[in-house]
Amino acid sequence: TFLKGGHVLLQRQFDPAQALAALQAERITTLFSVPAMLLFISQQPGFAEADLNALRLIMCGGAPCPEPLLHLYNARGIAIQQGYGLTETAAMVGVLTAEHAVAKIGAVGHTTLMTQIRLIDNDGHEVSEPLARGEICVRGPNVTRGYWNQPEATRAALSDDGWFRTGDVGYRDADGFYYVCDRVKDMIITGGENVYPAEVETVLAGHPAIAEVAVVGAPDAQWGESVIAVAVLKPGQTLTLEELQAYANGKLARYKMPRQLKLLPALPRNPTGKILKYQLRETLRG
């Protein structure tokens, strides 16, 4: 940006009201963000009337971005270019360029230069069929050689031929675009069926009463695990489990339906905005 004669605005901490004001006052053209930041900006009272005409592109990463949020910004004429990567891959693995942002909404695009992706099943066999889910593995010169003083963790994550197991579940469409579904450890197995929380969250996030939502699994004597929705409501709104299920009916298979609804004043997040699902699971078990 500097080499091209551009300016960079840095804020010491994220405040959605200040961010929305800066986008307008400074006529910012490109925004780097995680999904939580985009969500909180969109919930500001003046968002609908804000002048965002200068904002051409949002670079988004750090977590899967719910489709309703992508559509919300796309409707304002703002393209969202999603990326995918991990600390261990220093950092980019895939990127969705702006020209595909609408046609391939929800995708993380193609691999970056000199980086390879493959998907594997639970037995370690490669998954090659379009739309079939598998764990994402990455190989390339950007991939770490291992974890410092943790040989067991290194052996578990890295194969002898250099493939790094990310712990993320994804799939590839017929056009070769990659999508990230969720973390392997966050997957819910209910009645023998796999449920990826991010898919359920995308549907539930569209409910007009919900400000933010997370989906986790809880032990269930009959089904092994049950699907639990943990939601924060918009001011002045109410919501029951029956109302939420009625909204999701036809959008989700029956086994993906939430069986419980927990309402919280806020979801626990880490400093980068990722929801701390392990804390939610511990709260539900407690």
PDB file of C-alpha atoms in Angstrom, residues 3 23 26 43 52 85 95 117 124 127 132 151 159 170 189 201 203 223 285:
ATOM      1  CA  LEU A   3       4.702   1.614  -2.287  1.00  0.00           C
ATOM      2  CA  LEU A  23     -14.670   4.326   7.186  1.00  0.00           C
ATOM      3  CA  GLU A  26     -11.317   8.843   5.971  1.00  0.00           C
ATOM      4  CA  GLN A  43     -25.010  -3.807  14.125  1.00  0.00           C
ATOM      5  CA  LEU A  52     -19.621   3.536   2.471  1.00  0.00           C
ATOM      6  CA  GLY A  85      -4.640 -19.851   6.225  1.00  0.00           C
ATOM      7  CA  VAL A  95      -7.711 -16.788  -1.495  1.00  0.00           C
ATOM      8  CA  ILE A 117      -4.147 -28.683  -0.845  1.00  0.00           C
ATOM      9  CA  GLY A 124      -6.198 -40.909   5.675  1.00  0.00           C
ATOM     10  CA  VAL A 127     -10.980 -37.388  -1.097  1.00  0.00           C
ATOM     11  CA  ALA A 132     -17.174 -34.542  -0.615  1.00  0.00           C
ATOM     12  CA  PRO A 151       7.859 -33.800  18.811  1.00  0.00           C
ATOM     13  CA  SER A 159       3.461 -36.508   7.465  1.00  0.00           C
ATOM     14  CA  GLY A 170     -13.571 -28.554   3.795  1.00  0.00           C
ATOM     15  CA  ILE A 189     -22.017 -36.425  15.619  1.00  0.00           C
ATOM     16  CA  GLU A 201     -24.895 -21.062  12.219  1.00  0.00           C
ATOM     17  CA  VAL A 203     -28.900 -20.516   8.647  1.00  0.00           C
ATOM     18  CA  TRP A 223     -28.175 -39.651  20.073  1.00  0.00           C
ATOM     19  CA  ARG A 285     -21.775 -29.321  30.728  1.00  0.00           C
TER      20      ARG A 285
END
